[in-house]
XYZ file of C-alpha atoms in Angstrom:
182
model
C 12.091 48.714 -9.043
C 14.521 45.359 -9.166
C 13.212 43.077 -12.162
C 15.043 38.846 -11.787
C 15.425 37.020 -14.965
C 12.951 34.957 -16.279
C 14.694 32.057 -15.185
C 15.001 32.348 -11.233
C 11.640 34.333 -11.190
C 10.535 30.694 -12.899
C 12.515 28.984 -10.446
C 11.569 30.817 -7.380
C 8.259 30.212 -7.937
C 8.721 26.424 -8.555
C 10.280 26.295 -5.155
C 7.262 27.856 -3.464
C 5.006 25.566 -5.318
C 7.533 22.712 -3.574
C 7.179 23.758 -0.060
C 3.320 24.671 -0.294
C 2.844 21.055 -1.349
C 5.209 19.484 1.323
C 3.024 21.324 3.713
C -0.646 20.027 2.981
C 0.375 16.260 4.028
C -3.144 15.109 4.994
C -4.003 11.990 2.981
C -7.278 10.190 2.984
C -7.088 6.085 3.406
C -7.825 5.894 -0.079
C -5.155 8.349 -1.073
C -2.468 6.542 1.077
C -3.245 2.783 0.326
C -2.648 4.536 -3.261
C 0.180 7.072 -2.842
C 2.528 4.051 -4.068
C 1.432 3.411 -7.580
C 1.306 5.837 -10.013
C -1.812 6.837 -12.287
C -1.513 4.412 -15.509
C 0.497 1.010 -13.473
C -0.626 -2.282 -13.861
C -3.708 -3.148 -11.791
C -3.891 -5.516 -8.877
C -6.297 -8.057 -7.817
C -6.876 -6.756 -4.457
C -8.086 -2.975 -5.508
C -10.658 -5.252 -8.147
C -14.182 -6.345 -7.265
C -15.215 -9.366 -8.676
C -18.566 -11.098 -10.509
C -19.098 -13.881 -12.057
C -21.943 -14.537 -14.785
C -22.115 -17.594 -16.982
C -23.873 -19.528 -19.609
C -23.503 -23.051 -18.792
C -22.952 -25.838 -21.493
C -26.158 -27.958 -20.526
C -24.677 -31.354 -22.287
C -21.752 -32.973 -23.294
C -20.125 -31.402 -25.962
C -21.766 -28.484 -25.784
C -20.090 -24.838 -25.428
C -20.038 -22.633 -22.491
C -18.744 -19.560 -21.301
C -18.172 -18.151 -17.599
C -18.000 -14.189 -17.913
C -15.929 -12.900 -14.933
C -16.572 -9.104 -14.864
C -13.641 -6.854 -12.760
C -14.396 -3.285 -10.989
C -11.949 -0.637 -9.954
C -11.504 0.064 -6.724
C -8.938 1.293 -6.734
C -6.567 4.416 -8.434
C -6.324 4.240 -12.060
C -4.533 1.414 -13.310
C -3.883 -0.159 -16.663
C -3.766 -4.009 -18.154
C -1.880 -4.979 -20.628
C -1.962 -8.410 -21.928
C -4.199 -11.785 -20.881
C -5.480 -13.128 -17.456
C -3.671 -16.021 -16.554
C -6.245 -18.626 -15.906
C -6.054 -22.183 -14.532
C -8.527 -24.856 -14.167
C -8.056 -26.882 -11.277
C -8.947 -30.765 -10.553
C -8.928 -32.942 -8.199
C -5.593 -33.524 -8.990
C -4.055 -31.374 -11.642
C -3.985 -28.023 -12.929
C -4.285 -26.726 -16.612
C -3.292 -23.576 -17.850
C -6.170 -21.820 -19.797
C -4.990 -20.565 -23.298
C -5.921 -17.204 -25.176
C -8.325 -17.166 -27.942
C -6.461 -18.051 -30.969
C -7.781 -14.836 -32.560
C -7.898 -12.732 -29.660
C -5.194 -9.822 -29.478
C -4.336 -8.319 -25.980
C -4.960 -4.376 -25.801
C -3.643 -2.375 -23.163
C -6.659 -1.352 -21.399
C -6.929 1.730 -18.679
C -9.500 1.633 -15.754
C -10.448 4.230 -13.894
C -11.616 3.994 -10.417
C -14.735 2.469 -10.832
C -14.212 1.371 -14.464
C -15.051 -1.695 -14.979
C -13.738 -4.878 -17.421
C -14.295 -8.622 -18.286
C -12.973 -11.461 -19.666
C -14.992 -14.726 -21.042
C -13.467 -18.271 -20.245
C -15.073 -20.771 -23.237
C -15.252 -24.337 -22.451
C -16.841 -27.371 -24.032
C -18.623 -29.802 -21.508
C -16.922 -32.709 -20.951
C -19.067 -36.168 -20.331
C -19.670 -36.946 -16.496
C -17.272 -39.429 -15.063
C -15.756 -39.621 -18.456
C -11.542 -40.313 -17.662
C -11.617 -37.841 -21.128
C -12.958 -35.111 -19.007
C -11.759 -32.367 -16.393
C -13.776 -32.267 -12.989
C -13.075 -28.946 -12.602
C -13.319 -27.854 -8.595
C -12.507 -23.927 -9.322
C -10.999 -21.970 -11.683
C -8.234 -19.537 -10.475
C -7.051 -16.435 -12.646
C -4.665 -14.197 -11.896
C -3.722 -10.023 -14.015
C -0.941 -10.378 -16.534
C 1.994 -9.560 -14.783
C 0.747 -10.419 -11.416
C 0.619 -14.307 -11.471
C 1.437 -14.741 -8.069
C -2.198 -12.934 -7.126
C -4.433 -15.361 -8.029
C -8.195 -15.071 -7.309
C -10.155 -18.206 -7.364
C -13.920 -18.546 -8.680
C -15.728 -21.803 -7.434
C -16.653 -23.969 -10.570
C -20.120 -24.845 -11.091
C -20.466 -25.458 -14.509
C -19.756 -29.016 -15.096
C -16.739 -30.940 -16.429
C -14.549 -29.636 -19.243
C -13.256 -31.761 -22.352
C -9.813 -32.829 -23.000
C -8.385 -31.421 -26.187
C -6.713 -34.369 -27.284
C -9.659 -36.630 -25.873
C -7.636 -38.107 -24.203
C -7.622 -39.612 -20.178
C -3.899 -39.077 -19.551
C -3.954 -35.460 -19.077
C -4.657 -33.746 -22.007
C -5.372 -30.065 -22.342
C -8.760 -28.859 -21.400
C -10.551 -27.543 -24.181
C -11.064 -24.170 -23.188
C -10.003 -20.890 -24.106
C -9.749 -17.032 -22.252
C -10.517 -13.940 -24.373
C -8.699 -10.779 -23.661
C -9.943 -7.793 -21.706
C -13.121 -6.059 -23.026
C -14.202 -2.530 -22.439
C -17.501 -2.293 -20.442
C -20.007 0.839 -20.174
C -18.211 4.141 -21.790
């Protein structure tokens, strides 16, 4: 009886493994749309479902927060930092900053994981040239700015920072990714 080395009878047998796999080439839609992006890469917009839930400010300096809640589609993917979020007028656009205490965790999703992030806002005063008339508000994955989802604003006008008319900072803030369910 002929005994091989450990090493090509370890090799020989990774080869098969090779070929057996090259041969069973039948992907599923799913599997192909996916086949590009490896388990544990950043997430993108399109493979994410998206709801919206909020608790409006009902006056004038009040505080309110729009809950925007994302679903795998998708193969597993990870985030790792903040949304990018934007509120958008008439005729400007202001960036959205993190919670001042918040601290972005990487986060993995699964496919049909889900996530959210809360955008806080104080209500600005109607007509008030020391508000925001918000139209929408557009947010977009960390590392992925240039796939940006927009969300129709209902909620009112938003505050300047600096109270001022000439373009001030909307007083708002964006948490970071939280875990939902398990």
């Amino acid at each position: 009886m002929r005994t091989f080395p450990p090493l090509a009878l370890a090799a020989a047998l990774a080869a098969t493994l090779l070929l057996t796999a090259c041969e069973d080439d039948k992907t599923s839609g799913d599997d192909a749309k996916n086949a590009d992006r490896p388990g544990g890469s950043a997430c993108a917009i399109g493979d994410l479902g998206v709801e919206v839930g909020a608790g409006a400010a009902p006056a004038a300096g009040d505080t309110g927060n729009v809950t925007v809640t994302l679903t795998n589609n998708g193969a597993q993917c990870t985030l790792k930092g903040f949304p990018a979020v934007d509120l958008v007028s008439e005729d400007s656009t202001t960036s959205v900053s993190p919670e001042q205490t918040a601290k972005a965790q990487p986060l993995t999703l699964g496919k049909g994981g889900t996530t959210s992030f809360t955008i806080t806002y104080v209500r600005g005063e109607a007509g008030s040239p020391k508000s925001l008339t918000v139209r929408k508000a557009s947010f977009a994955l960390p590392g992925a700015t240039a796939d940006a989802h927009d969300l129709p604003w209902s909620y009112g006008e938003v505050a300047r920072r600096d109270g001022s008319s000439s373009g001030g900072a909307a007083q708002a803030s964006v948490s970071g990714f939280e875990s939902s369910g398990d």
